[in-house]
JSON list of C-alpha atoms in Angstrom, two decimals:
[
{"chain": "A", "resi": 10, "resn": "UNK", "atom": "CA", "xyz": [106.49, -166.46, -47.00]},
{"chain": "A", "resi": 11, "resn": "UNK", "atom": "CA", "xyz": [107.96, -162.68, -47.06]},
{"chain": "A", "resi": 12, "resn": "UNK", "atom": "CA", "xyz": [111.33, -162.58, -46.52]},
{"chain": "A", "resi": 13, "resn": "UNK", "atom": "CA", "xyz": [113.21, -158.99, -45.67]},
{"chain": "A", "resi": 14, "resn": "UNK", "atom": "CA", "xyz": [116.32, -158.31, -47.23]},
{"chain": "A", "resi": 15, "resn": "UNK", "atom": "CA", "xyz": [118.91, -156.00, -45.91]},
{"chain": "A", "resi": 16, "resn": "UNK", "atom": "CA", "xyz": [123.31, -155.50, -46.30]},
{"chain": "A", "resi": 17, "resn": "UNK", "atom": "CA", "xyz": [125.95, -153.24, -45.04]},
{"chain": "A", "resi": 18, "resn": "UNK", "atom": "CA", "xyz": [124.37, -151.48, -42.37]},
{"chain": "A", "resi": 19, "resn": "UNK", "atom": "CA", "xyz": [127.98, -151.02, -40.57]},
{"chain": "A", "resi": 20, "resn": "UNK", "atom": "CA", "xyz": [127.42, -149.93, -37.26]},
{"chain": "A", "resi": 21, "resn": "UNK", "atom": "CA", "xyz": [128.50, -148.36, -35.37]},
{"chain": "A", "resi": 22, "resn": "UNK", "atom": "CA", "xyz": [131.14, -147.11, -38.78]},
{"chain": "A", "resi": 23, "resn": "UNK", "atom": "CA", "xyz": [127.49, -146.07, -40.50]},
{"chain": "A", "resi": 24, "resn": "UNK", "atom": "CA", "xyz": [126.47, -144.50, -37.07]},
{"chain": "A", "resi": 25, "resn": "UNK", "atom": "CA", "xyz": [125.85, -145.45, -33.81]},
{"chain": "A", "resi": 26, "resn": "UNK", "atom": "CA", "xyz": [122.60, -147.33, -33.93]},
{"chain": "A", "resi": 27, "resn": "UNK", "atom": "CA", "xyz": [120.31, -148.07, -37.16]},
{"chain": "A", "resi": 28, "resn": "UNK", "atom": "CA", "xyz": [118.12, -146.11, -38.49]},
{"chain": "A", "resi": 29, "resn": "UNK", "atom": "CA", "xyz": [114.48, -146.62, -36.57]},
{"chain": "A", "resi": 30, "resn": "UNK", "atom": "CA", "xyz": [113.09, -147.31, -39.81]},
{"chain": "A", "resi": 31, "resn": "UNK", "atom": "CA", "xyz": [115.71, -149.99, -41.10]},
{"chain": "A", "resi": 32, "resn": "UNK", "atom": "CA", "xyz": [114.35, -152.37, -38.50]},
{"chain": "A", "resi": 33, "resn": "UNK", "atom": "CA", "xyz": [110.70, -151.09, -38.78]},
{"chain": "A", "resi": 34, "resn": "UNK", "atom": "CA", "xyz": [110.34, -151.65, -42.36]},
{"chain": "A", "resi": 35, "resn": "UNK", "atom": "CA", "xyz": [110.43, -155.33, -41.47]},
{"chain": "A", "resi": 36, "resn": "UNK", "atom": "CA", "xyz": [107.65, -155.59, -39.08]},
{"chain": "A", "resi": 37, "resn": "UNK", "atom": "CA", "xyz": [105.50, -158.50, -40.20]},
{"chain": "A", "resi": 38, "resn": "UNK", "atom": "CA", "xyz": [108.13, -160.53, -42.38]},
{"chain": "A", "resi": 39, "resn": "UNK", "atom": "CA", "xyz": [109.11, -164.46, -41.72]},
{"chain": "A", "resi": 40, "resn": "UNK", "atom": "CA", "xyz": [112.05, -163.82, -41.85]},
{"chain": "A", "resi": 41, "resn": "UNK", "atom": "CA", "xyz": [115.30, -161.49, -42.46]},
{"chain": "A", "resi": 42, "resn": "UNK", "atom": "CA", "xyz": [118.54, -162.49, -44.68]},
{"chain": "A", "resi": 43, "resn": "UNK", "atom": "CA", "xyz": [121.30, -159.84, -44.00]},
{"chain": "A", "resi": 44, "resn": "UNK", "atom": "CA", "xyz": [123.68, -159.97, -46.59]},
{"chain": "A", "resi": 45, "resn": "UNK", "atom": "CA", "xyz": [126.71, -158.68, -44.40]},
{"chain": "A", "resi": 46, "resn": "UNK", "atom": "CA", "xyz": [129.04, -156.26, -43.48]},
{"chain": "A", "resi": 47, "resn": "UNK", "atom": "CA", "xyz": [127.36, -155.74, -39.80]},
{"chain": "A", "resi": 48, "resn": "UNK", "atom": "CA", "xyz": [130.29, -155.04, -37.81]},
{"chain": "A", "resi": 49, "resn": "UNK", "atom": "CA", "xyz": [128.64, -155.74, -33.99]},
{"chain": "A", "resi": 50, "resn": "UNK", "atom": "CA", "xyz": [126.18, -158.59, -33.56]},
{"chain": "A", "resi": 51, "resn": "UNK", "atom": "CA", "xyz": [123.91, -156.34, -31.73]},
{"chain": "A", "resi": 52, "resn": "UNK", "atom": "CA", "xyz": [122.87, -155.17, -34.98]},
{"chain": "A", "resi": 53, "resn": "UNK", "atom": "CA", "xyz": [121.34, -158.59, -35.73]},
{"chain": "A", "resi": 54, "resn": "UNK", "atom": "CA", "xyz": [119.26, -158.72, -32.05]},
{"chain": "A", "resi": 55, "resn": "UNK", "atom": "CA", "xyz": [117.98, -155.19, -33.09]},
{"chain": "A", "resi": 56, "resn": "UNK", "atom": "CA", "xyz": [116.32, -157.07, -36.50]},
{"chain": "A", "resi": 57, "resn": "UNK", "atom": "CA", "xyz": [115.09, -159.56, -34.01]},
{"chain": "A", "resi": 58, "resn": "UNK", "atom": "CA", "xyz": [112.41, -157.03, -32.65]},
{"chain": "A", "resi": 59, "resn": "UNK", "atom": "CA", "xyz": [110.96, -158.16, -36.17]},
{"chain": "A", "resi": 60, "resn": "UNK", "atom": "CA", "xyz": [111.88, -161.29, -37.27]},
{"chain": "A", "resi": 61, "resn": "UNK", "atom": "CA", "xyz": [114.46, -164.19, -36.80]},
{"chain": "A", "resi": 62, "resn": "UNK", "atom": "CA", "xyz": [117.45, -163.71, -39.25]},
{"chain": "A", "resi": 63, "resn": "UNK", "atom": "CA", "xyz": [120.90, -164.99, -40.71]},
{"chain": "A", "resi": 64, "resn": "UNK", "atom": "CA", "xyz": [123.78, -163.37, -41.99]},
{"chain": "A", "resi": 65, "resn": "UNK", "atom": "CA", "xyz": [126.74, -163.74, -44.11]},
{"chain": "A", "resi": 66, "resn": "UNK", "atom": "CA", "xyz": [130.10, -162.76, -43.04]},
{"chain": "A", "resi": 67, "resn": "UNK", "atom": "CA", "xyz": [130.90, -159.70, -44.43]},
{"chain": "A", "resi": 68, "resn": "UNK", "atom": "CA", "xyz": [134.56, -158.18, -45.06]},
{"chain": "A", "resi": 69, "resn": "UNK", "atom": "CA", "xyz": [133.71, -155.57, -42.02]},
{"chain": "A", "resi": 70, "resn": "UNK", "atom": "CA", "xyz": [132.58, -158.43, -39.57]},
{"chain": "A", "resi": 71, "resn": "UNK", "atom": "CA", "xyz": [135.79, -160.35, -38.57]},
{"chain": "A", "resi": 72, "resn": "UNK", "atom": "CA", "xyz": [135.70, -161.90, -35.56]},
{"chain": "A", "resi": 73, "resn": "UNK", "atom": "CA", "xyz": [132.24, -162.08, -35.25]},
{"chain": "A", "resi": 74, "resn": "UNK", "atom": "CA", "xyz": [130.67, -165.44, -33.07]},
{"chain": "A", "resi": 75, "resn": "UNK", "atom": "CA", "xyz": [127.35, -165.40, -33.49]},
{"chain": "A", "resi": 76, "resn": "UNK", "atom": "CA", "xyz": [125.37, -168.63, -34.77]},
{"chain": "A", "resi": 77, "resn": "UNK", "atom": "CA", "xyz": [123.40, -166.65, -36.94]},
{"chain": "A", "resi": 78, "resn": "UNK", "atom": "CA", "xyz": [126.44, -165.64, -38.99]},
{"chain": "A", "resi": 79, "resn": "UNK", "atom": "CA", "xyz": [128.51, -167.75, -41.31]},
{"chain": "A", "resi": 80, "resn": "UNK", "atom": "CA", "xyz": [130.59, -167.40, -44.44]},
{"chain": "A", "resi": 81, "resn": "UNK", "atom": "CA", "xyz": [128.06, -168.11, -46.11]},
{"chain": "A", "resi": 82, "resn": "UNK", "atom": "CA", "xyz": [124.45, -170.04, -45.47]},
{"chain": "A", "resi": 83, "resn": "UNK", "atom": "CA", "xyz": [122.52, -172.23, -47.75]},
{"chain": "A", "resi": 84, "resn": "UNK", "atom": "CA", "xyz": [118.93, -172.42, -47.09]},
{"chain": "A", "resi": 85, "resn": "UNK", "atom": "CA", "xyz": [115.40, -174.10, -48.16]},
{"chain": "A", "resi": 86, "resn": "UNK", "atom": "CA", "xyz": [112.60, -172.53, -48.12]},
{"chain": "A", "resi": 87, "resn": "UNK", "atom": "CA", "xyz": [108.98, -172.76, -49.38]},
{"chain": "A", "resi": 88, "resn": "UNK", "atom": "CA", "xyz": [110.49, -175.27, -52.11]},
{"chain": "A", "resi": 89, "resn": "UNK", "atom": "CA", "xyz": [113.18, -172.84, -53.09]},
{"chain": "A", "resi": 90, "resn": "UNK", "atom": "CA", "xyz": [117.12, -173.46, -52.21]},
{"chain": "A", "resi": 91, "resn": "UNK", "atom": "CA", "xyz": [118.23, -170.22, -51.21]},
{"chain": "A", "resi": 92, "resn": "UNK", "atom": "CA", "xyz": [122.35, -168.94, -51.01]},
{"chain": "A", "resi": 93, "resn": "UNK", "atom": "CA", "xyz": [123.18, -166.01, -48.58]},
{"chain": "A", "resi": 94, "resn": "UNK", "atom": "CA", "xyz": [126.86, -164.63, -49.30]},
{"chain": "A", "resi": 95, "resn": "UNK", "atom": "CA", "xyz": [128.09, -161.33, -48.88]},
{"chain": "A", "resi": 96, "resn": "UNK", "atom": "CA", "xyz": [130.08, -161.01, -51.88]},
{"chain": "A", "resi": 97, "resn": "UNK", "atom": "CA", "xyz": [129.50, -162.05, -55.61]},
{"chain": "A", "resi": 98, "resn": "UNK", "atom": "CA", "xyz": [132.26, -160.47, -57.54]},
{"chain": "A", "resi": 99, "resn": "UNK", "atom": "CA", "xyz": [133.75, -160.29, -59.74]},
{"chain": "A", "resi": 100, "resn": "UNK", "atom": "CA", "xyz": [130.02, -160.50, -61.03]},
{"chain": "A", "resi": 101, "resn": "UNK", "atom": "CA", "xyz": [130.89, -161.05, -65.02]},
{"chain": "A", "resi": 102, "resn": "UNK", "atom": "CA", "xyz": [132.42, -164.32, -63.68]},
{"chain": "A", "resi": 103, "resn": "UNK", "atom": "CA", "xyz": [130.45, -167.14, -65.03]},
{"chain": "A", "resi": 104, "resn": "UNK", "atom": "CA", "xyz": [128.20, -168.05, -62.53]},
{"chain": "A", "resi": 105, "resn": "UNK", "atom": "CA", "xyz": [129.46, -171.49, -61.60]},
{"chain": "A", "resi": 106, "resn": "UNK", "atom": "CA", "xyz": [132.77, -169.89, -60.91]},
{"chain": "A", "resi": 107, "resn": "UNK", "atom": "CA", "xyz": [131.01, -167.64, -58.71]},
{"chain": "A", "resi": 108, "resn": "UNK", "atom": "CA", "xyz": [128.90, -170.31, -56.91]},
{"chain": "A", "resi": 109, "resn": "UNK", "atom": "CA", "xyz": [132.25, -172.58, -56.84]},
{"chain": "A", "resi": 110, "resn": "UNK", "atom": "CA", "xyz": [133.89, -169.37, -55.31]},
{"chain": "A", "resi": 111, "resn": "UNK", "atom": "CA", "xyz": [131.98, -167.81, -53.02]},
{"chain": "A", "resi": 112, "resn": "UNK", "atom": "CA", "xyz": [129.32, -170.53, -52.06]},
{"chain": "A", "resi": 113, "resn": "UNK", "atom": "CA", "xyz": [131.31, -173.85, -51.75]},
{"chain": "A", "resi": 114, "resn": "UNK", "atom": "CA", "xyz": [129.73, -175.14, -54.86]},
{"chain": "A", "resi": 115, "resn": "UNK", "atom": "CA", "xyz": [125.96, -175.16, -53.54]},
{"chain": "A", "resi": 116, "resn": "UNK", "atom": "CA", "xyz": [123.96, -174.99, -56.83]},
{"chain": "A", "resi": 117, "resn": "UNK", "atom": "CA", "xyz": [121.03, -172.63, -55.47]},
{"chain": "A", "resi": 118, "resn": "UNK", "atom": "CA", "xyz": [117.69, -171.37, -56.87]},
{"chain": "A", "resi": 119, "resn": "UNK", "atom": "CA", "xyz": [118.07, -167.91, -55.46]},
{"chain": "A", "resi": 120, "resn": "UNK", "atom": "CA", "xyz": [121.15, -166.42, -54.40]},
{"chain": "A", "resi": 121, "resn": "UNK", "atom": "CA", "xyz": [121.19, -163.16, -51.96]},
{"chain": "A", "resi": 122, "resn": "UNK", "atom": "CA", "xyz": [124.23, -160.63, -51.40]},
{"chain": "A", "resi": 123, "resn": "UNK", "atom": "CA", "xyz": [125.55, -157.47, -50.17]},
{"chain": "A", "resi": 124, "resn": "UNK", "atom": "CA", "xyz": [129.35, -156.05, -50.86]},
{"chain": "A", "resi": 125, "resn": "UNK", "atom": "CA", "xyz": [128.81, -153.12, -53.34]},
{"chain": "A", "resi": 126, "resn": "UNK", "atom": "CA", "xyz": [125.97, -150.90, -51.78]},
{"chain": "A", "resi": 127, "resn": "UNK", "atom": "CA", "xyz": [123.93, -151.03, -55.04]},
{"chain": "A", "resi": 128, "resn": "UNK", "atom": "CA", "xyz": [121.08, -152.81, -55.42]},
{"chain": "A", "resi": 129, "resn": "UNK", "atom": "CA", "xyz": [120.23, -155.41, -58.17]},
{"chain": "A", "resi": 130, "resn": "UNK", "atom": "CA", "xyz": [117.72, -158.13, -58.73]},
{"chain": "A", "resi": 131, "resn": "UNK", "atom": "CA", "xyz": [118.82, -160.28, -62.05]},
{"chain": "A", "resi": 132, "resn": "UNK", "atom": "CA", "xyz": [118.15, -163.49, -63.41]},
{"chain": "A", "resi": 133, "resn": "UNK", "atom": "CA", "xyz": [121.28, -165.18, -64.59]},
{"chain": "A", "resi": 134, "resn": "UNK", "atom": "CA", "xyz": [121.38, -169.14, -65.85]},
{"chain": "A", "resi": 135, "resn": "UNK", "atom": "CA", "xyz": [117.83, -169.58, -64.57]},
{"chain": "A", "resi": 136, "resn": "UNK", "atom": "CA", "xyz": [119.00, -168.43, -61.01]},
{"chain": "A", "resi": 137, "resn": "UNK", "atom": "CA", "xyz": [118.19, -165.06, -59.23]},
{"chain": "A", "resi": 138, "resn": "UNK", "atom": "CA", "xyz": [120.76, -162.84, -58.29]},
{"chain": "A", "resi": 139, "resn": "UNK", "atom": "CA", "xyz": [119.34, -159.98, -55.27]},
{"chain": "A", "resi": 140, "resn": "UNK", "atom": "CA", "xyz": [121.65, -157.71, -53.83]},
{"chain": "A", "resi": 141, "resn": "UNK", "atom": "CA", "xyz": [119.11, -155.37, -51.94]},
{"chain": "A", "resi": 142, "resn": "UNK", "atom": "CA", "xyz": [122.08, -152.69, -51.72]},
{"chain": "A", "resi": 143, "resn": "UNK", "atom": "CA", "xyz": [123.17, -150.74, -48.46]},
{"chain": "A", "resi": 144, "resn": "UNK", "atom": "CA", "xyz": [120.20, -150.28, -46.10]},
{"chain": "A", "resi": 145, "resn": "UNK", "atom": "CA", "xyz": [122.78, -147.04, -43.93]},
{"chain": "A", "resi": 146, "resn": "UNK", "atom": "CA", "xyz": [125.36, -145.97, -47.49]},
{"chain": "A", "resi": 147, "resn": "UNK", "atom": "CA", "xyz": [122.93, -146.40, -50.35]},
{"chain": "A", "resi": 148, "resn": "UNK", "atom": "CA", "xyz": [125.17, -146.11, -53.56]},
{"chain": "A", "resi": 149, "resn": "UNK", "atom": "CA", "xyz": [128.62, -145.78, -50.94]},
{"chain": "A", "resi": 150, "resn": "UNK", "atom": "CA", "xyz": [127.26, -142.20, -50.31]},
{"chain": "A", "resi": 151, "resn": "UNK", "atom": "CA", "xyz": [127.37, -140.44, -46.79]},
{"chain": "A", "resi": 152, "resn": "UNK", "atom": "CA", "xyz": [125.06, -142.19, -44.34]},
{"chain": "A", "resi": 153, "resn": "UNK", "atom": "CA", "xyz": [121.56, -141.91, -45.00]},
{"chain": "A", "resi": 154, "resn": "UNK", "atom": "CA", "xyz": [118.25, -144.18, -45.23]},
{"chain": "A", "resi": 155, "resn": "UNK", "atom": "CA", "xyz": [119.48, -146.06, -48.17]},
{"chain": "A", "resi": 156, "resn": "UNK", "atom": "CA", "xyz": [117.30, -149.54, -49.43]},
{"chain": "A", "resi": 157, "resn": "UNK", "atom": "CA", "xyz": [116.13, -152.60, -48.34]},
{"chain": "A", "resi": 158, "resn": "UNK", "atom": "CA", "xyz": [114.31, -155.47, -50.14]},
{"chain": "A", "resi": 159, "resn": "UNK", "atom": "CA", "xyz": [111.86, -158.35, -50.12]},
{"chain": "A", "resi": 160, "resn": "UNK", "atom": "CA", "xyz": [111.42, -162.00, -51.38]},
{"chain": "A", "resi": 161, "resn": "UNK", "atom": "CA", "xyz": [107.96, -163.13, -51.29]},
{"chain": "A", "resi": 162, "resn": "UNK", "atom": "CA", "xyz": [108.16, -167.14, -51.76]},
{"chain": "A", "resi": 163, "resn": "UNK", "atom": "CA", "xyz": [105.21, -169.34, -52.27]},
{"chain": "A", "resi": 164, "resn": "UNK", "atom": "CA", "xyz": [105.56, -173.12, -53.56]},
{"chain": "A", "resi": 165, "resn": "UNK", "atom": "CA", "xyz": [105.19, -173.82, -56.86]},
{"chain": "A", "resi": 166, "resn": "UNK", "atom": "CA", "xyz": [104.98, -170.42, -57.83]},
{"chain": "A", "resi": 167, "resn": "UNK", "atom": "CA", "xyz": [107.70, -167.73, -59.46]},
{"chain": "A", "resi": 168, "resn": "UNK", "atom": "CA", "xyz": [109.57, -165.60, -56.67]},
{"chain": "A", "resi": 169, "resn": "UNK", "atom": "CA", "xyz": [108.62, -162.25, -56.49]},
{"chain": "A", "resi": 170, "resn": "UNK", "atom": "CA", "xyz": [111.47, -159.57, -55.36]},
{"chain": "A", "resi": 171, "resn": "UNK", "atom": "CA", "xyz": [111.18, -155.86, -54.10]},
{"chain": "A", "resi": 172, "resn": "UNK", "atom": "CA", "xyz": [113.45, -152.94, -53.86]},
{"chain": "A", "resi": 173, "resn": "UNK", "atom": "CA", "xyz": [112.31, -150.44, -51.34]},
{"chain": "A", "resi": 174, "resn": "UNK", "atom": "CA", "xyz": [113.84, -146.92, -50.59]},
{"chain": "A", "resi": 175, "resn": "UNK", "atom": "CA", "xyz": [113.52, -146.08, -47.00]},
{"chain": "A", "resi": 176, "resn": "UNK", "atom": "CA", "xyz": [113.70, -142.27, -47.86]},
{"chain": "A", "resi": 177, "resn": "UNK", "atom": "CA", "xyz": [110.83, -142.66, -50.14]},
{"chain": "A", "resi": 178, "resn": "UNK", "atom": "CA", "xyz": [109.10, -144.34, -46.82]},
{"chain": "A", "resi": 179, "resn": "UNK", "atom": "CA", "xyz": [110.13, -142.52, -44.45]},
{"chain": "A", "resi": 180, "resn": "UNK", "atom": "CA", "xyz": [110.92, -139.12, -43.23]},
{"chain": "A", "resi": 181, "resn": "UNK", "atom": "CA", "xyz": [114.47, -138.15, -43.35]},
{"chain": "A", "resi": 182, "resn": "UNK", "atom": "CA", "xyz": [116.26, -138.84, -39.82]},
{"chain": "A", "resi": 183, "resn": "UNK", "atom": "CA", "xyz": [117.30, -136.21, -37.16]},
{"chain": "A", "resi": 184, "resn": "UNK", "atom": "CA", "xyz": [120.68, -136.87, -37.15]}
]
């Protein structure tokens, strides 16, 4: 199963509508987890032209009703328990603290966030930690193609994680 990773594409703060390649970059993929900060749920229908997805709640997305959005969504998948939470700070918590904190206590295999616009794939306590950074402020820089990741999961087997910069990818945007 490939999963597409993606955070803090705040539109319409980043700019009005995502980058074409943001949502093309995920053609293909099972599924997407967005990691929050979206700001407008028409930002989630636009990943739909790709692939279902969920989302955390993000510190930019108050008042957001969508059912694909929650605090915070706990997940299984190919044999793997998955955690999708938009923030996991103060990271040099302990990571039960941060789990207790910012994931009601699920103990998960995998857990995926946003929040800082840096990306970061770690293995803490025997769990992964994948923060595939700012897909629209890579680095909280002016807007450009920023990054994107992937989770390829396959039963009984060790997850395999990707970073991707889009402006590696693709060409820079118009505007």
């Amino acid at each position: 199963m490939r999963i597409g990773l993606v955070s803090d594409t705040h539109i319409p703060e980043a700019r009005k509508e995502l980058y074409s390649a943001v949502i093309d970059v995920f053609k293909g993929v099972d599924m997407i987890l967005h990691g929050g900060d979206i700001a407008v749920e028409r930002v989630l229908d636009d990943f739909e032209q790709s692939a279902p997805i969920l989302a955390a709640e993000g510190n930019h997305d108050r008042y957001l009703e969508d059912p694909r959005i929650k605090k915070y969504h706990i997940i299984e998948l190919e044999g793997f328990t998955i955690g999708l939470t938009h923030q996991l700070e103060p990271f040099d918590w302990e990571l039960d603290q941060l789990v207790s904190y910012w994931l009601g206590g699920n103990k998960t295999d995998i857990i995926i966030f946003g929040d800082t616009h840096y990306e970061k794939i770690v293995q803490r306590d025997g769990v992964w930690l994948v923060n595939p950074g700012s897909a629209m402020y890579p680095h909280n820089q002016s807007t450009r193609l920023g990054h994107v990741g992937f989770m390829d999961l396959e039963r009984g087997k060790e997850p395999q994680f990707e970073i991707v910069n889009l402006a590696d990818r693709y060409p820079a945007p118009e505007d």
